[in-house]
Amino acid sequence: MKKKVSLKDIAQEAGVSTALVSYVLTNKEEKARVGQEMARKIRKIAQKLNYQPNHLARSLKSGRSDTIGLIVADISNPFFGHIARTIEDEAKQHNYTVIFGSSDENVDKSGDLINALLNRQVDGLIVIPAEGSEQQIRNLKERHVPFVIMDRPFPGVDASSISINNAGAAYEAVKHLLLAGRRRIGMIAYKTGLHHISERRRGYTQALSDYGLEKEKRIKLARYSHLRDDIRKAIGQLMRGKQPADALFFATNSLAIEGLRYISELGIRVPEQLAVVSFDESEAFDLYHTPVTFIRQPIPEMGKAAVRLLLEHIRDGDRPTAAICLDAELVIRQSSAKK
Amino acid sequence: MKKKVSLKDIAQEAGVSTALVSYVLTNKEEKARVGQEMARKIRKIAQKLNYQPNHLARSLKSGRSDTIGLIVADISNPFFGHIARTIEDEAKQHNYTVIFGSSDENVDKSGDLINALLNRQVDGLIVIPAEGSEQQIRNLKERHVPFVIMDRPFPGVDASSISINNAGAAYEAVKHLLLAGRRRIGMIAYKTGLHHISERRRGYTQALSDYGLEKEKRIKLARYSHLRDDIRKAIGQLMRGKQPADALFFATNSLAIEGLRYISELGIRVPEQLAVVSFDESEAFDLYHTPVTFIRQPIPEMGKAAVRLLLEHIRDGDRPTAAICLDAELVIRQSSAKK
DNA sequence: CTTGCTTACTTAATCGTTTAAGCATATATT
DNA sequence: AATATATGCTTAAACGATTAAGTAAGCAAG
């Protein structure tokens, strides 16, 4: 790469010190009482040489990089992509840049990522934590790194977080299925200890028991690493016997998409034979022969809130933590129509 | 944020100079002839204090940031998300980090992004260029910034690029429709001068004329900014009259998804009444009632190739440019079945 | 004509790291 | 004994920018 133009080059050309150039180009001429003539000259030279400040050097001096680190599970998953996009936009509004990394739901990768981002001197982190990364989060807290957890708060950790009312949303979804006349409602979730998923399970369970159906609980779990096989097995189990499920509630969109693939293969009719509701949005839900009822998370609001809260933490290291909880919306379509 | 541990802190604790600490921690003890005893002591202290090198300072000194910049159109679009993911993984393999930004298919944003990334001293760029950003690319070349163009090469610019055989893939897709007995094949593409789209159009046109159907050309264009409306209008036009289209070829997945939504609304039967083929992959294509035939781009290979080529350019500023062109694969499913 | 205030700059230290060059001291070679 | 070599460390400059503190010249006031 061609050598970049530095303050020194401009200073040389103008016959002055780099300090003066710096004062002018950072608009501190008043304070530094730079001559108008000279200020104009410096600016002209800077323009001519196409000077671009070296952000690294500036950061080193100032201790601020104007960069935030984002850790998601997998940037190729549209849910996280969408989050990343809103964070990017909101960050840009505040003159921040985003560095990201995918943890792949893996604790070790997550730890490496956190370190890599911190070494690059990010001013703060937005983390969608992987299972088992609780200790890493505590560690951030101890080190007084400004950070915000998104999507998956840890109940035992006092940290700022942006999340949705997972239990409530799941409750509404299941209630909706019940009101549609379904009684044997299965749920397929990830096999994980992450709080957002347990909450969704809790909402499901609560709804069933509020309707006197606690005996009808049918939760099946799938491993992130064996998604396809586990889902097929789960659906196989739920649909077999004389009392097959008449509704399925999926805890995330990836579970639903994989599940619907199999349901189509099996020739199960939706919604006549089986109603379907899923957490999260997906383009695939629109194109399914009967558009899928789903729970829409307010992703743009979540992203904006995350960035704003993080910036407050960055600006004020002592800002008390805040757990922001937003509401999700049940979007009802044909896949959960009455029997 | 708590003050970070620096070389100075370690040096102080060990009672030596920072230079010595640096030699040890960068494994240059041999060269610098550091005593074994001392090396061990320094390493122990570093561990105890949990020293993490300041990447910014290192980069400032070395002139290398071990960071590559990625510019996509929109990270929330799964196609770009997928690309970003493979680039991230491949970069990590080589100890590089990725900073990204979404251009929104907008020249001004693209320019701002390029500058923002370069100011942050990225070692190189991978760019999926927006329409009209040709001059920005030329400018990169002039400034000797190492970069690789992905997905959308500019025919008039001598730059390294990774792309696919767009015309060939489109040709195969249309040929496939012709062999399936379709004769009134419409195409819906973006209204853009970007080469990859023109190439797809060229492939379509070529296939028609090779089969003696040049008169049957029906290309409709949609604006990125008015996707929904333009597609509805286009499909409306293609399907009306006594010679409605019996097949549709979509130039990208977002066009297809929007198009299929409307096709479902209109109650048009696929594939009986209308065969459908789309460029690019999508989960939605699997869940469509008749799984959609599509052209699969080799995204993982493209991402890997892009990173590798970029790293070669970074290592050797004089490396001649290379235009790598990969083949895409037509995945045939029911949406394009014989009439 | 000395003191003090402006104005318009420069000097120099600093951020954290790297690395060539220098400087003692000890040991080996002739 | 004089010289060379090896060993183990320190010094200091550099990367590019920021900024407090210093300086020099001009001018006004006492």
XYZ file of C-alpha atoms (C1' of nucleotides) in Angstrom:
738
model
C 0.000 0.000 0.000
C 1.297 3.443 -0.847
C 2.499 5.343 2.195
C -0.269 7.381 3.688
C -0.166 11.139 4.031
C 0.499 12.127 7.636
C 0.425 15.347 9.580
C 4.163 15.499 9.100
C 3.830 15.668 5.339
C 1.423 18.535 5.577
C 3.570 20.292 8.161
C 6.605 19.977 5.936
C 4.829 21.362 2.917
C 3.455 24.248 4.935
C 6.740 24.862 6.717
C 5.218 24.575 10.173
C 5.112 22.088 13.042
C 2.807 19.095 13.098
C 1.165 20.512 16.193
C -0.154 23.466 14.299
C -1.526 21.256 11.585
C -3.236 19.096 14.153
C -4.859 22.106 15.788
C -6.213 23.304 12.487
C -7.476 19.974 11.216
C -9.224 19.162 14.465
C -10.845 22.600 14.450
C -9.094 23.799 17.567
C -7.724 26.897 15.842
C -9.589 29.220 18.189
C -8.171 27.627 21.257
C -4.698 27.477 19.760
C -4.971 30.946 18.206
C -3.824 29.915 14.772
C -3.516 32.675 12.172
C -6.369 32.711 9.672
C -3.963 32.859 6.787
C -2.050 29.846 8.003
C -5.191 27.892 8.819
C -6.422 28.349 5.284
C -3.073 27.333 3.860
C -2.952 24.173 5.963
C -6.428 23.148 5.034
C -5.661 23.641 1.384
C -2.584 21.480 1.550
C -4.448 18.800 3.483
C -7.074 18.733 0.792
C -4.500 18.652 -1.969
C -2.662 15.717 -0.430
C -5.963 14.043 0.395
C -5.049 13.699 4.031
C -6.928 11.059 5.999
C -6.259 10.909 9.711
C -4.782 7.696 11.046
C -7.461 6.392 13.283
C -5.086 3.993 14.996
C -2.721 6.700 16.127
C -5.567 8.853 17.276
C -7.050 6.008 19.264
C -3.759 5.124 20.833
C -3.437 8.651 22.100
C -7.023 9.169 23.121
C -7.681 5.730 24.542
C -10.902 5.578 22.543
C -11.263 3.644 19.324
C -14.828 4.652 18.435
C -15.365 1.035 17.619
C -17.754 -1.416 19.182
C -17.409 -5.163 19.050
C -20.359 -7.359 18.212
C -20.479 -11.049 18.964
C -23.297 -13.048 17.418
C -23.807 -16.778 17.086
C -23.636 -16.793 13.300
C -23.741 -13.779 11.044
C -25.065 -15.878 8.162
C -28.270 -16.515 10.094
C -30.704 -13.813 8.982
C -31.863 -13.192 12.536
C -28.367 -12.192 13.596
C -27.714 -10.528 10.278
C -30.701 -8.339 10.853
C -29.534 -7.488 14.359
C -26.063 -6.742 13.051
C -27.496 -4.436 10.464
C -29.516 -2.362 12.894
C -26.526 -2.154 15.220
C -24.315 -1.096 12.363
C -26.711 1.657 11.343
C -27.251 2.956 14.838
C -23.520 2.845 15.575
C -22.754 4.783 12.416
C -25.217 7.455 13.522
C -23.005 7.977 16.540
C -19.773 7.789 14.569
C -18.912 4.329 15.705
C -17.709 1.419 13.626
C -18.553 -2.217 14.264
C -16.207 -5.192 14.374
C -17.995 -8.504 14.522
C -17.405 -12.163 15.014
C -19.451 -15.360 15.047
C -19.163 -17.554 18.116
C -20.877 -20.545 16.519
C -22.598 -21.151 19.881
C -19.218 -22.286 21.118
C -17.727 -21.156 24.438
C -14.114 -21.367 23.365
C -14.665 -19.433 20.177
C -16.638 -16.918 22.152
C -13.759 -16.432 24.591
C -11.248 -16.059 21.794
C -13.494 -13.555 20.089
C -13.929 -11.450 23.197
C -10.181 -11.295 23.605
C -9.545 -10.555 19.958
C -12.032 -7.698 20.013
C -10.739 -6.270 23.280
C -7.151 -6.419 22.043
C -8.296 -4.308 19.182
C -9.333 -1.835 21.819
C -13.030 -1.747 21.138
C -14.700 0.759 23.427
C -17.407 -1.713 24.323
C -19.107 -4.942 23.371
C -22.559 -6.088 22.366
C -22.753 -9.788 23.003
C -25.288 -12.425 22.105
C -23.760 -14.940 24.451
C -23.173 -18.602 23.741
C -24.243 -21.234 26.170
C -21.818 -21.548 29.032
C -20.227 -18.167 28.497
C -21.556 -16.828 31.762
C -18.104 -16.754 33.303
C -16.761 -14.758 30.365
C -19.494 -12.223 30.927
C -18.740 -11.993 34.624
C -15.142 -11.489 33.675
C -16.027 -8.564 31.430
C -17.825 -7.055 34.376
C -14.806 -7.469 36.652
C -12.574 -5.875 34.075
C -15.027 -2.991 33.838
C -15.458 -3.463 30.119
C -18.617 -1.661 28.984
C -20.934 -4.209 27.427
C -24.547 -5.068 26.736
C -26.028 -8.517 26.425
C -28.600 -9.031 23.722
C -31.278 -11.613 23.226
C -30.093 -13.938 26.001
C -29.657 -12.418 29.431
C -28.158 -14.482 32.246
C -30.504 -14.351 35.207
C -27.688 -14.663 37.730
C -25.528 -11.892 36.303
C -26.123 -8.233 36.960
C -25.461 -6.816 33.512
C -27.143 -4.491 31.099
C -29.247 -6.372 28.626
C -31.784 -6.005 25.873
C -34.214 -8.824 25.561
C -37.838 -9.591 24.933
C -40.502 -11.052 27.115
C -39.853 -14.593 25.954
C -42.147 -16.342 28.388
C -44.961 -13.924 27.682
C -44.627 -14.247 23.936
C -44.547 -18.019 24.107
C -47.553 -17.946 26.404
C -49.506 -15.872 23.904
C -48.569 -18.163 21.057
C -49.676 -21.269 22.879
C -52.814 -19.592 24.131
C -53.588 -18.710 20.549
C -53.238 -22.360 19.572
C -55.492 -23.383 22.424
C -58.127 -20.884 21.378
C -57.873 -22.317 17.882
C -59.045 -25.566 19.330
C -55.740 -27.373 19.567
C -55.192 -29.579 22.583
C -52.128 -31.696 21.863
C -49.566 -28.989 21.379
C -45.974 -30.053 21.007
C -42.965 -27.778 21.381
C -39.579 -28.162 19.768
C -36.734 -26.225 21.336
C -32.976 -26.228 21.443
C -31.308 -28.396 24.022
C -29.652 -25.566 25.872
C -29.546 -23.945 29.249
C -29.763 -20.474 27.738
C -32.328 -18.417 29.530
C -34.278 -17.180 26.542
C -35.076 -20.729 25.518
C -35.992 -21.828 29.042
C -38.282 -18.836 29.218
C -39.988 -19.836 26.022
C -40.463 -23.292 27.456
C -41.791 -21.806 30.653
C -44.329 -19.759 28.712
C -45.466 -22.862 26.886
C -45.782 -24.860 30.079
C -47.587 -22.094 31.886
C -50.140 -21.720 29.123
C -50.861 -25.436 29.122
C -51.327 -25.543 32.859
C -53.505 -22.438 32.901
C -55.799 -24.351 30.582
C -55.643 -27.457 32.696
C -53.512 -29.360 30.243
C -50.323 -29.901 32.239
C -50.537 -33.595 31.428
C -50.314 -32.795 27.724
C -46.827 -31.333 27.863
C -44.767 -32.534 24.907
C -41.440 -30.810 24.716
C -38.731 -32.180 22.475
C -35.195 -30.852 22.350
C -32.756 -30.696 19.472
C -29.029 -30.146 19.635
C -27.636 -27.202 17.701
C -24.979 -29.498 16.311
C -27.417 -32.215 15.210
C -30.303 -30.045 14.194
C -31.628 -32.049 11.283
C -31.514 -35.494 12.834
C -32.842 -34.445 16.202
C -35.751 -32.538 14.723
C -36.742 -35.431 12.527
C -36.638 -37.760 15.473
C -38.625 -35.315 17.587
C -41.325 -34.784 15.022
C -41.473 -38.507 14.373
C -42.143 -39.099 18.058
C -44.684 -36.317 18.387
C -46.696 -37.432 15.378
C -46.782 -41.134 16.027
C -49.286 -43.124 18.123
C -52.991 -42.640 18.426
C -52.704 -39.272 20.061
C -50.447 -37.409 17.639
C -49.835 -33.703 18.195
C -52.313 -31.369 16.524
C -50.085 -28.307 16.851
C -46.387 -27.552 16.973
C -44.674 -24.586 18.540
C -41.093 -24.018 17.390
C -38.771 -22.099 19.672
C -36.766 -20.481 16.841
C -36.993 -19.978 13.106
C -34.188 -22.392 12.242
C -35.986 -25.115 14.151
C -39.202 -24.299 12.339
C -37.642 -24.273 8.895
C -35.975 -27.604 9.402
C -39.158 -28.953 10.957
C -41.416 -27.736 8.148
C -39.146 -29.370 5.603
C -39.744 -32.679 7.283
C -43.437 -32.048 7.785
C -43.778 -31.467 4.049
C -41.872 -34.656 3.349
C -44.188 -36.600 5.604
C -47.167 -35.157 3.795
C -48.695 -33.794 6.978
C -51.345 -31.194 6.185
C -50.937 -27.765 7.767
C -53.067 -26.438 9.387
C -55.813 -29.086 9.120
C -53.817 -31.876 10.672
C -51.184 -29.807 12.403
C -51.112 -26.147 13.333
C -47.712 -24.448 13.366
C -46.390 -21.403 15.186
C -42.781 -20.327 15.338
C -40.685 -17.863 17.210
C -38.852 -15.346 14.976
C -39.447 -14.195 11.465
C -38.371 -15.716 8.164
C -38.970 -15.102 4.499
C -39.585 -18.810 4.256
C -42.661 -18.428 6.444
C -44.270 -16.198 3.856
C -43.772 -18.643 1.034
C -44.923 -21.709 2.886
C -48.175 -22.869 1.358
C -50.063 -21.661 4.373
C -48.167 -18.653 5.661
C -46.760 -19.425 9.073
C -47.931 -17.726 12.257
C -44.908 -16.370 14.078
C -43.657 -14.222 16.915
C -42.003 -11.098 15.644
C -39.188 -9.715 17.731
C -38.740 -5.945 17.488
C -35.234 -6.269 16.073
C -34.722 -2.654 14.990
C -35.739 -1.396 18.428
C -33.551 -3.980 20.103
C -30.528 -3.027 18.044
C -30.998 0.661 18.630
C -31.550 0.189 22.340
C -28.445 -1.971 22.592
C -26.216 0.608 20.948
C -27.629 3.482 22.959
C -27.307 1.673 26.235
C -23.780 0.629 25.389
C -22.784 4.172 24.532
C -24.127 5.331 27.867
C -21.983 2.759 29.602
C -18.990 3.841 27.572
C -19.537 7.476 28.413
C -20.227 6.848 32.075
C -18.345 3.903 33.480
C -20.491 4.027 36.579
C -23.840 3.963 34.866
C -26.006 1.448 36.676
C -26.943 -1.587 34.628
C -30.342 -1.669 32.989
C -32.296 -4.683 31.827
C -34.502 -3.529 28.994
C -37.279 -5.919 28.115
C -39.349 -5.322 25.000
C -42.539 -6.971 23.888
C -42.817 -9.267 20.924
C -45.804 -9.457 18.641
C -47.742 -12.515 17.564
C -48.397 -12.351 13.831
C -51.321 -14.631 13.121
C -51.661 -16.286 9.746
C -53.162 -19.405 8.258
C -50.796 -22.018 9.662
C -52.561 -21.810 13.009
C -56.126 -21.566 11.773
C -58.975 -23.209 13.658
C -59.451 -26.916 13.151
C -12.877 0.732 31.394
C -10.112 -0.252 33.809
C -6.644 0.683 32.577
C -5.111 -2.099 30.620
C -1.906 -3.850 31.598
C 0.950 -2.697 29.393
C 4.493 -3.785 28.799
C 5.548 -1.043 31.164
C 3.645 -2.591 34.049
C 5.316 -5.917 33.484
C 8.720 -4.285 33.095
C 8.268 -2.420 36.330
C 7.275 -5.509 38.252
C 10.180 -7.455 36.821
C 12.612 -4.578 37.293
C 13.695 -4.558 33.650
C 13.162 -2.446 30.558
C 10.082 -2.708 28.394
C 12.276 -3.737 25.508
C 13.250 -6.919 27.229
C 9.661 -7.736 28.007
C 8.710 -7.151 24.398
C 11.447 -9.479 23.173
C 10.286 -12.237 25.471
C 6.579 -11.914 24.808
C 7.049 -11.859 21.052
C 9.292 -14.919 21.282
C 12.381 -13.148 20.094
C 14.418 -14.203 23.116
C 16.898 -16.127 20.973
C 17.632 -13.203 18.786
C 17.810 -10.831 21.725
C 19.745 -13.295 23.911
C 17.491 -13.020 26.922
C 18.458 -15.080 29.961
C 16.296 -18.129 30.495
C 15.706 -17.220 34.090
C 14.504 -13.761 33.191
C 12.371 -14.982 30.317
C 10.543 -17.310 32.625
C 10.041 -14.595 35.201
C 8.643 -12.186 32.630
C 6.275 -14.726 31.218
C 5.021 -15.532 34.685
C 4.343 -11.919 35.502
C 2.613 -11.399 32.177
C 0.361 -14.312 32.911
C -0.320 -13.106 36.427
C -1.302 -9.648 35.265
C -3.261 -11.133 32.360
C -1.356 -9.059 29.852
C -3.042 -8.577 26.498
C -1.045 -6.774 23.845
C -2.489 -3.541 22.540
C -3.197 -4.302 18.958
C -3.501 -0.633 18.069
C -0.018 0.235 19.245
C 1.410 -2.781 17.533
C -0.278 -1.880 14.285
C 0.861 1.695 14.480
C 4.422 0.525 14.756
C 4.265 -2.272 12.229
C 2.065 -0.566 9.683
C -0.103 -3.682 9.541
C -3.417 -3.988 11.301
C -4.175 -7.634 10.488
C -7.651 -6.468 9.706
C -9.533 -6.629 6.446
C -12.477 -4.492 5.545
C -15.574 -5.983 3.984
C -18.173 -3.961 2.159
C -21.426 -5.679 1.286
C -24.726 -4.303 0.103
C -26.653 -5.358 3.198
C -25.443 -7.682 5.905
C -29.000 -8.593 6.831
C -29.506 -10.214 3.436
C -28.665 -13.906 3.911
C -26.677 -14.012 0.686
C -24.266 -11.385 1.963
C -24.441 -12.769 5.473
C -23.295 -16.094 4.170
C -20.469 -14.477 2.254
C -19.483 -12.494 5.333
C -19.411 -15.642 7.385
C -17.102 -17.535 5.072
C -14.842 -14.518 4.826
C -14.783 -14.187 8.580
C -13.836 -17.834 9.016
C -11.165 -17.821 6.376
C -9.738 -14.560 7.688
C -9.573 -15.939 11.202
C -7.630 -18.911 9.890
C -4.992 -16.452 8.808
C -5.178 -14.411 11.994
C -7.085 -11.599 10.436
C -10.120 -9.809 11.793
C -12.948 -8.417 9.690
C -14.559 -4.999 9.888
C -17.665 -4.682 7.783
C -20.161 -2.197 6.535
C -23.316 -2.197 4.443
C -23.403 0.121 1.452
C -27.140 -0.227 0.882
C -26.422 -0.215 -2.859
C -25.670 3.463 -2.451
C -22.590 5.111 -3.960
C -22.224 7.776 -1.306
C -22.479 5.344 1.560
C -20.037 3.117 -0.234
C -17.527 5.932 -0.524
C -17.904 6.874 3.122
C -17.464 3.271 4.103
C -14.310 2.832 2.066
C -12.834 5.876 3.743
C -13.925 4.842 7.210
C -12.360 1.425 6.780
C -9.147 2.758 5.303
C -8.794 5.304 8.101
C -8.937 2.405 10.452
C -5.908 1.140 8.597
C -7.339 -2.071 7.246
C -4.667 -3.965 5.346
C -7.003 -4.584 2.457
C -10.597 -4.582 1.295
C -13.083 -7.072 -0.050
C -15.776 -5.141 -1.826
C -19.120 -6.107 -3.260
C -19.465 -2.861 -5.140
C -22.569 -0.752 -5.415
C -23.755 0.500 -8.748
C -21.784 3.503 -9.857
C -18.872 2.889 -7.529
C -16.522 2.202 -10.392
C -14.629 5.413 -9.792
C -14.134 4.528 -6.147
C -12.633 1.230 -7.201
C -10.320 2.897 -9.671
C -9.301 5.212 -6.899
C -8.388 2.300 -4.653
C -6.223 1.032 -7.449
C -4.460 4.375 -7.822
C -3.819 4.519 -4.118
C -2.369 1.031 -4.272
C -4.808 -0.272 -1.703
C -4.923 -4.065 -1.870
C -8.475 -5.113 -2.640
C -10.616 -7.789 -4.230
C -13.994 -7.317 -5.850
C -16.577 -9.968 -5.185
C -19.704 -10.952 -7.013
C -19.790 -7.947 -9.336
C -16.671 -7.291 -11.356
C -16.400 -4.137 -13.448
C -15.494 -5.142 -16.982
C -13.571 -1.940 -17.632
C -11.439 -2.057 -14.503
C -8.338 -4.172 -14.170
C -8.783 -5.477 -10.647
C -8.688 -8.771 -8.854
C -12.112 -10.276 -8.596
C -14.013 -13.364 -7.588
C -17.165 -13.991 -9.486
C -19.204 -16.686 -11.113
C -20.049 -17.384 -14.689
C -23.287 -15.433 -14.568
C -24.133 -15.615 -18.240
C -23.395 -19.327 -18.359
C -25.499 -20.094 -15.310
C -28.408 -18.047 -16.611
C -28.077 -19.768 -19.968
C -28.284 -23.179 -18.334
C -31.300 -22.163 -16.310
C -33.201 -20.900 -19.321
C -32.142 -23.879 -21.407
C -33.513 -26.079 -18.664
C -36.841 -24.249 -18.860
C -36.880 -24.632 -22.621
C -36.199 -28.349 -22.354
C -39.075 -28.519 -19.901
C -41.295 -27.366 -22.705
C -41.620 -23.712 -21.763
C -41.670 -21.204 -24.574
C -42.822 -17.902 -23.098
C -40.115 -17.382 -20.529
C -40.067 -14.077 -18.714
C -37.157 -12.691 -16.736
C -37.271 -10.297 -13.826
C -34.050 -8.503 -12.986
C -32.850 -5.459 -11.124
C -32.756 -2.200 -12.989
C -29.021 -1.727 -12.696
C -25.946 -1.399 -14.790
C -24.016 -3.815 -12.613
C -22.228 -6.341 -14.714
C -23.367 -9.481 -12.962
C -26.982 -8.624 -13.698
C -26.312 -7.693 -17.314
C -24.527 -10.981 -17.679
C -27.506 -12.861 -16.344
C -29.666 -11.025 -18.824
C -27.221 -11.843 -21.573
C -27.348 -15.529 -20.704
C -31.130 -15.444 -20.834
C -31.179 -13.662 -24.180
C -28.553 -15.951 -25.646
C -30.469 -19.063 -24.655
C -33.648 -17.748 -26.220
C -31.954 -16.877 -29.461
C -30.086 -20.185 -29.620
C -33.496 -21.783 -29.576
C -34.881 -19.439 -32.178
C -37.039 -17.540 -29.738
C -35.460 -14.077 -29.871
C -38.888 -12.629 -30.456
C -40.109 -14.040 -27.158
C -37.824 -11.950 -25.019
C -39.688 -10.618 -21.963
C -37.396 -8.879 -19.560
C -38.832 -6.723 -16.808
C -36.772 -4.604 -14.466
C -37.383 -3.645 -10.847
C -35.731 -0.885 -8.881
C -33.945 -1.878 -5.688
C -35.703 0.958 -3.938
C -39.196 0.036 -5.195
C -38.851 -3.687 -5.193
C -42.362 -4.640 -4.212
C -44.276 -2.311 -6.481
C -42.091 -2.854 -9.511
C -42.217 -6.618 -9.228
C -45.970 -6.635 -8.925
C -46.275 -4.458 -11.951
C -43.825 -6.606 -13.871
C -45.555 -9.857 -13.064
C -48.890 -8.298 -13.818
C -47.672 -7.352 -17.273
C -46.039 -10.693 -17.955
C -49.095 -12.692 -16.963
C -51.742 -10.679 -18.710
C -53.001 -10.990 -22.281
C -53.617 -14.103 -24.308
C -49.977 -15.093 -24.355
C -49.042 -14.998 -20.702
C -45.613 -16.225 -19.649
C -45.364 -19.919 -18.848
C -42.073 -19.581 -16.986
C -40.274 -16.947 -14.926
C -36.590 -16.579 -14.343
C -35.650 -14.364 -11.388
C -32.224 -12.757 -11.396
C -31.784 -12.878 -7.604
C -33.363 -14.498 -4.585
C -34.892 -11.311 -3.214
C -36.647 -10.751 -6.534
C -37.893 -14.309 -6.491
C -39.180 -14.165 -2.943
C -41.087 -10.994 -3.553
C -42.306 -12.379 -6.844
C -43.483 -15.678 -5.398
C -45.413 -13.843 -2.725
C -47.375 -12.111 -5.419
C -47.742 -15.225 -7.528
C -49.296 -16.994 -4.540
C -51.633 -14.070 -4.018
C -52.742 -14.234 -7.624
C -53.409 -17.920 -7.269
C -51.141 -18.825 -10.156
C -50.265 -22.517 -10.059
C -46.576 -23.424 -10.025
C -45.321 -25.304 -11.976
C -48.400 -26.236 -14.025
C -49.250 -22.738 -15.130
C -45.905 -21.112 -14.483
C -42.458 -22.620 -14.018
C -40.064 -20.748 -11.753
C -36.282 -20.648 -11.547
C -34.264 -18.260 -9.464
C -30.679 -17.225 -9.086
C -29.256 -17.747 -5.566
C -30.334 -19.914 -2.714
C -32.928 -19.333 -0.020
C -34.504 -21.286 2.782
C -37.788 -19.972 1.480
C -37.281 -21.934 -1.733
C -37.314 -25.182 0.205
C -40.563 -24.426 1.938
C -42.423 -23.221 -1.106
C -45.111 -25.723 -1.929
C -43.170 -26.892 -4.922
C -39.521 -26.489 -4.016
C -37.958 -23.895 -6.253
C -35.313 -24.678 -8.847
C -32.377 -22.361 -8.305
C -28.819 -21.552 -9.241
C -26.474 -22.211 -6.365
C -23.446 -20.001 -6.131
C -20.423 -21.623 -4.516
C -20.333 -19.126 -1.674
C -17.843 -20.887 0.592
C -15.369 -21.250 -2.253
C -15.914 -17.654 -3.282
C -15.287 -16.384 0.227
C -12.183 -18.443 0.679
C -10.811 -17.460 -2.695
C -11.461 -13.795 -1.973
C -9.571 -13.842 1.309
C -6.677 -15.793 -0.123
C -6.328 -13.593 -3.136
C -6.533 -10.501 -0.965
C -3.831 -11.804 1.356
C -1.590 -12.389 -1.625
C -2.102 -8.819 -2.706
C -1.362 -7.622 0.812
C 1.829 -9.649 0.988
C 2.989 -8.725 -2.475
C 1.947 -5.272 -3.542
C 3.008 -6.057 -7.091
C 1.022 -9.242 -7.487
C -0.705 -9.093 -10.849
C -4.495 -8.960 -10.644
C -6.425 -12.163 -11.130
C -10.036 -12.555 -12.178
C -11.248 -15.811 -10.690
C -14.454 -17.101 -12.178
C -16.207 -20.048 -10.591
C -19.060 -22.124 -11.891
C -22.517 -22.130 -10.408
C -24.750 -25.145 -10.189
C -28.343 -25.495 -11.323
C -30.336 -27.294 -8.649
C -33.406 -28.693 -10.317
C -36.573 -29.205 -8.324
C -40.286 -29.291 -8.904
C -40.948 -25.626 -9.628
C -39.593 -26.091 -13.131
C -41.110 -29.476 -13.911
C -42.309 -30.303 -17.416
C -45.697 -28.999 -18.412
C 11.782 51.759 29.141
C 9.990 48.207 31.606
C 6.066 45.353 32.411
C 2.287 42.839 30.790
C -0.768 41.133 27.383
C -1.713 39.275 22.597
C -0.805 36.690 18.850
C 1.184 32.999 16.435
C 3.604 29.746 16.567
C 7.133 25.553 18.411
C 8.754 22.042 21.745
C 8.310 18.055 23.856
C 5.908 14.522 26.163
C 2.651 10.965 25.600
C -0.179 6.692 24.104
C 1.991 1.083 23.840
C 4.864 -1.417 21.118
C 9.011 -2.734 18.314
C 13.833 -3.107 17.259
C 18.454 -1.488 15.912
C 22.263 -0.076 18.368
C 24.909 0.449 22.508
C 27.158 -0.908 26.816
C 28.883 -3.527 30.504
C 30.542 -7.841 32.284
C 32.208 -12.412 31.879
C 34.494 -15.950 29.400
C 37.394 -17.753 25.651
C 41.294 -17.350 22.433
C 45.955 -16.257 20.992
C 48.370 -10.043 29.036
C 45.907 -8.386 25.365
C 42.199 -9.104 22.431
C 38.008 -11.258 20.785
C 33.563 -13.110 21.547
C 29.482 -14.215 23.982
C 25.955 -12.927 27.173
C 22.343 -10.103 29.139
C 20.608 -6.333 29.457
C 19.365 -0.896 28.457
C 18.747 3.231 25.515
C 16.450 5.578 22.358
C 14.031 6.327 18.235
C 10.053 5.389 15.735
C 4.943 4.762 14.259
C 1.040 9.245 13.816
C -1.591 11.981 16.415
C -2.754 15.136 20.501
C -2.045 18.826 23.733
C -0.023 21.235 27.776
C 3.541 24.247 28.212
C 6.935 27.268 26.391
C 8.856 31.081 23.410
C 9.375 35.042 20.611
C 7.748 39.151 18.650
C 4.666 43.037 18.621
C 2.166 46.380 20.904
C -0.003 49.113 24.661
C -0.056 50.933 29.159
C 2.151 52.776 33.137
